[in-house]
Tab-separated table of C-alpha atoms in Angstrom:
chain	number	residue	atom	x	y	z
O	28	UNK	CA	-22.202	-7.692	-25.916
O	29	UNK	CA	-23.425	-10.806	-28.147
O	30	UNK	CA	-23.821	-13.778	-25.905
O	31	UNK	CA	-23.319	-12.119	-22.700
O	32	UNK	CA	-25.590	-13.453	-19.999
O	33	UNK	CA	-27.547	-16.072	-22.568
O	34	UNK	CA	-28.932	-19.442	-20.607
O	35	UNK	CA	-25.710	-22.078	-21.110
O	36	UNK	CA	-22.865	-19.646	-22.440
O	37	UNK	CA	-20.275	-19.677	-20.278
O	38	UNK	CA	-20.552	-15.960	-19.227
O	39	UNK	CA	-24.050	-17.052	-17.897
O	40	UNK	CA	-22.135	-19.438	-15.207
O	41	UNK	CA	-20.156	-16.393	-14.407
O	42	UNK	CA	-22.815	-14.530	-13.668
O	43	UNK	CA	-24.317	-17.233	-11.245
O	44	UNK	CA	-20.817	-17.449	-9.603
O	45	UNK	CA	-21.051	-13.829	-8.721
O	46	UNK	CA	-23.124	-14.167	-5.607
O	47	UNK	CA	-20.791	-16.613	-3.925
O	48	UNK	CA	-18.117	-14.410	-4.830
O	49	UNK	CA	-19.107	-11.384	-3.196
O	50	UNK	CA	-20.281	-13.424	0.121
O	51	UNK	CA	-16.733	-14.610	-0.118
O	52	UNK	CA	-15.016	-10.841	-1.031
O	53	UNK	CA	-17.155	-9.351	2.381
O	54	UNK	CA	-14.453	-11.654	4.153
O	55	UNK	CA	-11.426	-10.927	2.883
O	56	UNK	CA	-9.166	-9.292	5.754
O	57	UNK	CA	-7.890	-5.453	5.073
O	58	UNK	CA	-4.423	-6.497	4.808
O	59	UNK	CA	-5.151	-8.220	1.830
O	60	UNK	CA	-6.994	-5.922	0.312
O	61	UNK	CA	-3.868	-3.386	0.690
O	62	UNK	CA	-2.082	-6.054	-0.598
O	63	UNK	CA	-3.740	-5.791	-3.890
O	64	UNK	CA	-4.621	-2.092	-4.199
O	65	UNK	CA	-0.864	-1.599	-3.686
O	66	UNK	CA	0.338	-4.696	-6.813
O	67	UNK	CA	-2.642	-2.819	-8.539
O	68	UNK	CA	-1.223	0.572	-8.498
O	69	UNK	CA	2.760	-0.672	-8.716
O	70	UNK	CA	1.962	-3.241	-11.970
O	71	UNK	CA	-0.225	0.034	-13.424
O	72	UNK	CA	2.376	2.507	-12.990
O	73	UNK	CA	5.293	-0.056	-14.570
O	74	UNK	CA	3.030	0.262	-17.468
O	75	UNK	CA	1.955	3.153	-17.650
O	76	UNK	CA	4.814	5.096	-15.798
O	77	UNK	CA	3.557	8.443	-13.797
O	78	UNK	CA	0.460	8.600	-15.777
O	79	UNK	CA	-0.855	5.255	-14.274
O	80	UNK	CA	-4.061	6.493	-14.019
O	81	UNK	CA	-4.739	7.041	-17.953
O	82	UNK	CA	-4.651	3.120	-17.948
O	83	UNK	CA	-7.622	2.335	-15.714
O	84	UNK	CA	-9.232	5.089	-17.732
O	85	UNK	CA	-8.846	3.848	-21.430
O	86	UNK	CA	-10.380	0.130	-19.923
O	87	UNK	CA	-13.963	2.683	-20.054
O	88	UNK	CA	-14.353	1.282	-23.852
O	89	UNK	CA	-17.915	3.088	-24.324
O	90	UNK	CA	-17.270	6.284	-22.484
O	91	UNK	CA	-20.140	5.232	-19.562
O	92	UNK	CA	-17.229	6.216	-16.908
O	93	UNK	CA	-18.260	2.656	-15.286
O	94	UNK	CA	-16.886	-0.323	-15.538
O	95	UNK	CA	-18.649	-3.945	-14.538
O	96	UNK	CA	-17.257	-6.974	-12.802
O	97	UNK	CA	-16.057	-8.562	-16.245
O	98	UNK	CA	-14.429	-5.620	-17.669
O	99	UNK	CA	-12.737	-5.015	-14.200
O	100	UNK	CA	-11.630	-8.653	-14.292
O	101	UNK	CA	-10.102	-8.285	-18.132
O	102	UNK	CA	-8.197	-5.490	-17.300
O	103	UNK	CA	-6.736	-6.831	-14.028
O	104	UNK	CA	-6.045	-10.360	-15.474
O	105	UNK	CA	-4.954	-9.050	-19.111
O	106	UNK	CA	-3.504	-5.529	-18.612
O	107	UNK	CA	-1.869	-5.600	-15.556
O	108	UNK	CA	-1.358	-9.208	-15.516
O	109	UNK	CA	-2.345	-9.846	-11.666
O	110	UNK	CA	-2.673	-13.201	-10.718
O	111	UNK	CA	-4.189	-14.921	-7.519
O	112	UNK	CA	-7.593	-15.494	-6.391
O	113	UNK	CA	-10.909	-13.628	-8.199
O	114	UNK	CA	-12.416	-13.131	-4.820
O	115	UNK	CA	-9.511	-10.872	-3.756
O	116	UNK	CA	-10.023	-8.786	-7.030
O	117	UNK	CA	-14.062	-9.267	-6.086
O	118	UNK	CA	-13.201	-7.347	-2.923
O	119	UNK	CA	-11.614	-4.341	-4.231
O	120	UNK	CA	-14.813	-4.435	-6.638
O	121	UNK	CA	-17.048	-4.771	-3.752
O	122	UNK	CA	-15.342	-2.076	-1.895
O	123	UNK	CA	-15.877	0.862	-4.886
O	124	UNK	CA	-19.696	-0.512	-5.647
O	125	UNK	CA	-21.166	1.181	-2.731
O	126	UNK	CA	-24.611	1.479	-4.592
O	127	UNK	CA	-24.565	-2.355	-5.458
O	128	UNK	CA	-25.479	-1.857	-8.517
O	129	UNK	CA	-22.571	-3.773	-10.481
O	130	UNK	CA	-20.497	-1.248	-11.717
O	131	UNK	CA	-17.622	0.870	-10.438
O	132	UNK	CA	-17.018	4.293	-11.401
O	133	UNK	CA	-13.705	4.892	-13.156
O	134	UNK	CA	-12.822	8.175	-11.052
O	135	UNK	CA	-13.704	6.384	-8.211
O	136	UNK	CA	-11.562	3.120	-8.677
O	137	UNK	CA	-8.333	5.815	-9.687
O	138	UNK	CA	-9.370	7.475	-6.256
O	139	UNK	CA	-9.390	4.409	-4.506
O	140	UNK	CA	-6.005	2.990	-5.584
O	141	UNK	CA	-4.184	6.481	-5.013
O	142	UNK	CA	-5.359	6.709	-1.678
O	143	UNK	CA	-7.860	5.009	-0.103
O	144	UNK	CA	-7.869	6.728	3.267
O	145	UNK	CA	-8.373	10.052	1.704
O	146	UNK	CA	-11.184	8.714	-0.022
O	147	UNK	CA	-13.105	7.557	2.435
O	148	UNK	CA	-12.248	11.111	4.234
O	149	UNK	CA	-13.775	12.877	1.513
O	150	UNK	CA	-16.673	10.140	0.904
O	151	UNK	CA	-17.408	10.580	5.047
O	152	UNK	CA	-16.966	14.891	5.219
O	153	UNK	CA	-19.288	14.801	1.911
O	154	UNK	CA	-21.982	12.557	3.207
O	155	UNK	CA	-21.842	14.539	6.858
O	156	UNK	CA	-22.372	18.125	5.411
O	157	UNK	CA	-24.950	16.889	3.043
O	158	UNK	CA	-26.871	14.802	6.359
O	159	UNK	CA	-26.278	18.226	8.498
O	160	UNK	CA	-25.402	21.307	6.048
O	161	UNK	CA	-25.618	23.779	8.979
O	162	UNK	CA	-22.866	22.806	11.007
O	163	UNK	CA	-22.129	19.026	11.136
O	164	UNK	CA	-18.760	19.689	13.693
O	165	UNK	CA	-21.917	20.697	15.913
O	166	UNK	CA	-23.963	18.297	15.282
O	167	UNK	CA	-21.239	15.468	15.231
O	168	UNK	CA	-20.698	16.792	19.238
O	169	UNK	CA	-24.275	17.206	20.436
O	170	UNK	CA	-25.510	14.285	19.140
O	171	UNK	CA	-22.465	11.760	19.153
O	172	UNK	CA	-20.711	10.190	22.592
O	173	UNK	CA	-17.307	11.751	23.287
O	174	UNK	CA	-15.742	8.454	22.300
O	175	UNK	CA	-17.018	5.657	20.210
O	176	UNK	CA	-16.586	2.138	19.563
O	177	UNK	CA	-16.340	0.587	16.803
O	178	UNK	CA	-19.825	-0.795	16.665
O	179	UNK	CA	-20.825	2.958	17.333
O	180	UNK	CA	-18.699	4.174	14.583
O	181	UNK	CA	-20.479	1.866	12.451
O	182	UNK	CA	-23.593	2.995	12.922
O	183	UNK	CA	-22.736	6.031	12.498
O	184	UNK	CA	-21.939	6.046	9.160
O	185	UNK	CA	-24.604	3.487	8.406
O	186	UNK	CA	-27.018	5.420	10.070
O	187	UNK	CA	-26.406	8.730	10.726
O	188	UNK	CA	-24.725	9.118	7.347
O	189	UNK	CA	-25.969	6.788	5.001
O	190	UNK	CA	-23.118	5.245	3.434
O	191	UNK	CA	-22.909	2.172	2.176
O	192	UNK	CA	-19.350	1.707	2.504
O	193	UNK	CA	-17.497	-2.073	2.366
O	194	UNK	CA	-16.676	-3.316	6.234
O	195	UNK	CA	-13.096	-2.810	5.431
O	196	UNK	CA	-13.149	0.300	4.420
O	197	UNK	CA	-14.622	1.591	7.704
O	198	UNK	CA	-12.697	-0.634	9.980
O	199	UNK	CA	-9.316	1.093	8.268
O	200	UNK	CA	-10.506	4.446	8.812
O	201	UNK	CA	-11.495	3.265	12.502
O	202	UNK	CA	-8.008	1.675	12.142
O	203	UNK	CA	-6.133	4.331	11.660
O	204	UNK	CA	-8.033	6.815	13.951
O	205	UNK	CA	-7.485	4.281	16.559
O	206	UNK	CA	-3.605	3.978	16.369
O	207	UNK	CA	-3.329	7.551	16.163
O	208	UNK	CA	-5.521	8.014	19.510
O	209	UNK	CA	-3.918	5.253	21.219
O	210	UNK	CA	-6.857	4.083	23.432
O	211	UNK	CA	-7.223	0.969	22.226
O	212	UNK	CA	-10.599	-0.140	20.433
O	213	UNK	CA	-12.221	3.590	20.941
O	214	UNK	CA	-11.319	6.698	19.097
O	215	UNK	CA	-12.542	10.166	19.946
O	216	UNK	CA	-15.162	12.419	18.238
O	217	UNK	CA	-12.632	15.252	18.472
O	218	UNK	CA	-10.126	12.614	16.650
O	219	UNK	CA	-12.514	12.102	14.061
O	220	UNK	CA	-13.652	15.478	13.065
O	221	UNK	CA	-9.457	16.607	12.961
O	222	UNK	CA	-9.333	13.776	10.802
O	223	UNK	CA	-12.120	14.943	8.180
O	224	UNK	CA	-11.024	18.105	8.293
O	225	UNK	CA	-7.175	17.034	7.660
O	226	UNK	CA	-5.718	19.009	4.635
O	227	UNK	CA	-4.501	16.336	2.019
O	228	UNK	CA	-2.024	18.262	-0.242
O	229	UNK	CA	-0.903	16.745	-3.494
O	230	UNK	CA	2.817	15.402	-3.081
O	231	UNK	CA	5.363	16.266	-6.017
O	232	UNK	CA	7.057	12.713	-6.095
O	233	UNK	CA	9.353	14.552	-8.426
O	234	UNK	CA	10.816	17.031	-6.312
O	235	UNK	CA	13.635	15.856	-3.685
O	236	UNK	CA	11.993	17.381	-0.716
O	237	UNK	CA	8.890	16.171	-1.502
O	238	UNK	CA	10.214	12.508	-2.005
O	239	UNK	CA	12.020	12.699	1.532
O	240	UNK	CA	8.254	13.349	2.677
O	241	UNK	CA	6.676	10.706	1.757
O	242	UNK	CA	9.186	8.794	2.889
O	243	UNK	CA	8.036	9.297	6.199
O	244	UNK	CA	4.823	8.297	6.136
O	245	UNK	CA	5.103	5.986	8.268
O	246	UNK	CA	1.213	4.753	8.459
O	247	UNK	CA	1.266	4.337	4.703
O	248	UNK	CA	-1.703	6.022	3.879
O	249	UNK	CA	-0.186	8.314	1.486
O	250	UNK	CA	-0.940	11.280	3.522
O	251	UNK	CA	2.514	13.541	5.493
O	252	UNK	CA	1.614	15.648	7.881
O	253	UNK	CA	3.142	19.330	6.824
O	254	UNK	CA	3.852	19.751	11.104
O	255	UNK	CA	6.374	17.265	10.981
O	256	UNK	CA	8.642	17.833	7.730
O	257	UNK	CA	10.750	19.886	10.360
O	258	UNK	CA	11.924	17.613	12.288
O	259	UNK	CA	11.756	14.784	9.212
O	260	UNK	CA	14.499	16.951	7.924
O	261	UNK	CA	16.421	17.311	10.812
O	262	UNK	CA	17.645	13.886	10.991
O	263	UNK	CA	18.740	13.523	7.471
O	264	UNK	CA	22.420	13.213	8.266
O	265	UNK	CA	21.175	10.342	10.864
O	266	UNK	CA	19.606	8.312	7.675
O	267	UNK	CA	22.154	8.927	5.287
O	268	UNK	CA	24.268	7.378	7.836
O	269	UNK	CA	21.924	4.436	8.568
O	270	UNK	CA	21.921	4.106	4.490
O	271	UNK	CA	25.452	3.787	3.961
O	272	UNK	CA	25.652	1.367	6.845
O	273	UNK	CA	22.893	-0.754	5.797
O	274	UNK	CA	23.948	-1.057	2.338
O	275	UNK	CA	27.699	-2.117	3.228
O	276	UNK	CA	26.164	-4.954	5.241
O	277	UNK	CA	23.807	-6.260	2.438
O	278	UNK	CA	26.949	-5.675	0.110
O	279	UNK	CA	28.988	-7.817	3.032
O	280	UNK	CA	26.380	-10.664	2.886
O	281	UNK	CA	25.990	-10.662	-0.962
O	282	UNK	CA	29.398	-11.406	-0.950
O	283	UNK	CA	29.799	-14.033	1.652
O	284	UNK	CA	27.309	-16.046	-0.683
O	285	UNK	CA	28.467	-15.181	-4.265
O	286	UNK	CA	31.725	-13.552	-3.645
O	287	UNK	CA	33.218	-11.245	-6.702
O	288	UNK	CA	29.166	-12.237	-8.578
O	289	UNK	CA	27.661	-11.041	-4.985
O	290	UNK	CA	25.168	-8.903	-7.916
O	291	UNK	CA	23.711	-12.334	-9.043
O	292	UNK	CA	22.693	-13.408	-5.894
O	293	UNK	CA	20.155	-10.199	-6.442
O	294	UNK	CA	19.821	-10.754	-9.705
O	295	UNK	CA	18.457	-14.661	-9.084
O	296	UNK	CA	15.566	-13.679	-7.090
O	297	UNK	CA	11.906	-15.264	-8.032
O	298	UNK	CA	9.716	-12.509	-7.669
O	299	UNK	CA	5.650	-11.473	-8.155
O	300	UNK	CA	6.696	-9.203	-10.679
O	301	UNK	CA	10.087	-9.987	-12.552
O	302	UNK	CA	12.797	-7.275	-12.082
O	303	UNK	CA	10.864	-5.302	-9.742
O	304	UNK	CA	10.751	-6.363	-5.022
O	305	UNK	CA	7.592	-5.095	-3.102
O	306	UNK	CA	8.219	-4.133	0.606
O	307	UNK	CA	7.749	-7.714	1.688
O	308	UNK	CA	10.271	-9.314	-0.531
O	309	UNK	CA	12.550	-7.010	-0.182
O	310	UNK	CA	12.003	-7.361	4.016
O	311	UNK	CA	12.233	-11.376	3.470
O	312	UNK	CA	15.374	-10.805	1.208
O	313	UNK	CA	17.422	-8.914	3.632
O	314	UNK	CA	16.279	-11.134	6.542
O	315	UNK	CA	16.270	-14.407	5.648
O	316	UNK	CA	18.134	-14.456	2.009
O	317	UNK	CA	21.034	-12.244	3.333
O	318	UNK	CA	20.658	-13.532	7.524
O	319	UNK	CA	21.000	-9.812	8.606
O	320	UNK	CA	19.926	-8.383	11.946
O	321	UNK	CA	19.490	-5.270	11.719
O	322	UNK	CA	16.703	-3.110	12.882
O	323	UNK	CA	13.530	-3.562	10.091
O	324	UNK	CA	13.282	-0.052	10.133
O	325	UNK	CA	17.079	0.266	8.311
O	326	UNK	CA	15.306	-2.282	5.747
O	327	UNK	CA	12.452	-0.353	5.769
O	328	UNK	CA	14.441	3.338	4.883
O	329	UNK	CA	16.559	1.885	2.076
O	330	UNK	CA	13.461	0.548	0.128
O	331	UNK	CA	11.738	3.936	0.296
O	332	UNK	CA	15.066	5.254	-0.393
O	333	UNK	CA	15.014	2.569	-4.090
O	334	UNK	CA	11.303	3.173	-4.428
O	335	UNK	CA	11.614	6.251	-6.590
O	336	UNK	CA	8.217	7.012	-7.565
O	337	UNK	CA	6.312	5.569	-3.919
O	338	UNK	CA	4.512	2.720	-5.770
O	339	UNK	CA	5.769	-0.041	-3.224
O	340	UNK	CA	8.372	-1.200	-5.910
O	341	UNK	CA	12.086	-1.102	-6.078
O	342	UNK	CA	13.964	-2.309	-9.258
O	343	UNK	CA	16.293	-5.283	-8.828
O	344	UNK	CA	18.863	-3.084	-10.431
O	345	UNK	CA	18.336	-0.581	-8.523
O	346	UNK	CA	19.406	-2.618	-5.921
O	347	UNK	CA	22.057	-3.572	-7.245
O	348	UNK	CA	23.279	-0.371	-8.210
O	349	UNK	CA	22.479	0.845	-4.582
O	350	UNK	CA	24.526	-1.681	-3.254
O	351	UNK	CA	27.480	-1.640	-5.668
O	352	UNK	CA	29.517	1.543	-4.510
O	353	UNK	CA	29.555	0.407	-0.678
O	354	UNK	CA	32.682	-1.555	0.719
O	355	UNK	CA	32.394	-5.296	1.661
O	356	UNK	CA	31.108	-5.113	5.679
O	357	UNK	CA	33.452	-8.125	6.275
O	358	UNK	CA	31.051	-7.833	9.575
O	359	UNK	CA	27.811	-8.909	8.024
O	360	UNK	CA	29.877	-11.308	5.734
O	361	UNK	CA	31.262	-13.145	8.809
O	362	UNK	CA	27.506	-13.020	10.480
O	363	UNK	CA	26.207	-14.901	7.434
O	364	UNK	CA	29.129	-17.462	6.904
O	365	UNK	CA	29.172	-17.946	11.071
O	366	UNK	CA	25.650	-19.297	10.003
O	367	UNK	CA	26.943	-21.781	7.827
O	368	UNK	CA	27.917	-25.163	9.471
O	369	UNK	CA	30.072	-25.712	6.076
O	370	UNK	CA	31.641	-23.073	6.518
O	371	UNK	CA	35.395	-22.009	8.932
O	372	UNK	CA	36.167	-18.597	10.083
O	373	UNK	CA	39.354	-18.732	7.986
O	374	UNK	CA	37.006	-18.367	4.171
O	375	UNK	CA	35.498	-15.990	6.003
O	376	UNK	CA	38.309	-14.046	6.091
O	377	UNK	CA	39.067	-14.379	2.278
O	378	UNK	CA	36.231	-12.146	2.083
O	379	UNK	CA	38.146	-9.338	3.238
């Protein structure tokens, strides 16, 4: 590209500020980084609908497969419009450019934003049959302790296996091993070689069954266990229940605020992405915005139950639409106007 690089153009000073930006990215905590992998995928598929992926894809203007920091930065600052700081985009960067040599793969960036917990499963099982390609489940228990710290399952894959992997992306696999074990700090060699061994099957977001499944996944790493759709189903009356419930309370509180225009009160809220409610606005609505008490995890089933396609997004109007069948909870609406030192029980009442 003409002028890239060249002593005083202003791509030059870009380059310099690279460095600082990466020592800066290593630090970045792995809640944030979900935090943008997840507005990533969610302002990709609103663009690009269920073939999301095609749009990283087409940013690959010379066919290389690869793209650099710059083009990575264009398409997340002009295509999907992200804003905030570079050195949270310089951290997902950091985290696919395992072989530091400046450019991501394509495939491996549409791998990592799917799911990034099955990648790292497949980037660890790959690199352990390819250290020990006659039995590394053998060689993982002869020459590994029985449980290992984190420390030891860092030098492990360091190490033992070679990879080159971004801190975060090791601490969430240790992460998630770790809850799942429930020893605290330590997880299990036994735990570990389940875990690379774990089936990942494709989920049909389309079909209904399918879409109650990953509703369940309640460590949000994109992954259901098959084991447990059982007894996911077997409580369905239970959450259809809990839904109706739920949404005549927020339908209750709507209308303590706005009365008969309760929809505008939903309709009014400043949002990351106009139209559209992550998980964490959505939480903050219902909690603070509405003053309800219920249990999160109500919360927490009607925004799976809105997000239609599992890209952490539900529609305002959706919302609205969910809500809009449901009687007035004159429950909730007396909660939220008990709240209110301008407010008497009697115009509570008037909301019945």
């Amino acid at each position: 590209v003409p002028g890239r690089g060249r002593p005083g153009s202003a791509c030059a000073s870009k380059l310099a500020a690279t460095p600082m930006l990466t020592a800066r990215a290593a630090r970045v905590p792995l809640d944030m980084v979900e935090k943008v992998r997840t507005r990533m995928k969610a302002a990709a598929y609103s663009l690009g609908g269920r073939s999301w992926a095609e749009l990283f894809r087409r940013q690959d203007k010379d066919g290389s497969g690869r793209l650099d920091w710059f083009e990575f930065r264009q398409m997340c600052r002009r295509v999907l419009k992200l804003m905030g700081e570079d050195v949270h985009l310089m951290a997902i960067f950091q985290v696919i450019n395992t072989d530091n040599s400046g450019e991501i793969s394509v495939e491996e960036l549409v791998a990592f934003i799917t799911d990034p917990l099955q990648r790292m499963r497949q980037r660890l099982k790959s690199a352990a049959k390819e250290r020990c390609p006659d039995g590394w489940e053998r060689f993982f228990k002869e020459q590994l302790n029985a449980t290992l710290d984190y420390s030891e399952f860092r030098c492990m894959c360091r190490m033992l296996l070679r990879l080159n992997e971004a801190e975060v992306q090791l601490r969430a696999v240790f992460s998630h091993l770790d809850a799942s074990n429930g020893e605290g700090e330590e997880i299990c060699i036994e735990d570990l070689i389940n875990f690379l061994n774990e089936p990942s099957p494709l989920i049909n977001i389309q079909a209904p069954t399918a879409r109650e499944a990953f509703h369940d996944d309640h460590d949000d790493d994109g992954d259901v266990e098959v084991s447990r759709q059982t007894d996911m189903y077997s409580g369905m009356q239970d959450r259809s229940g809990l839904l109706e419930r739920t949404r005549s309370r927020m339908k209750g509180a709507a209308y303590g605020l706005c009365g008969e225009a309760w929809p505008r009160y939903f309709r009014d809220q400043i949002t990351a992405m106009p139209g559209q409610l992550d998980y964490r606005e959505f939480i903050n609505l219902c909690q603070y915005g509405l003053r309800l008490s219920d249990d999160p995890e109500h919360f927490r089933l009607v925004f799976l139950h809105l997000d239609h396609e599992g890209v952490g997004l539900a529609s305002v109007e959706d919302v609205v639409d969910f809500v809009a069948p449901a009687p007035v909870c004159v429950e909730s609406c007396m909660e939220l106007l008990g709240q209110a030192t301008w407010c008497q029980k009697p115009r509570c009442q008037s909301a019945r």
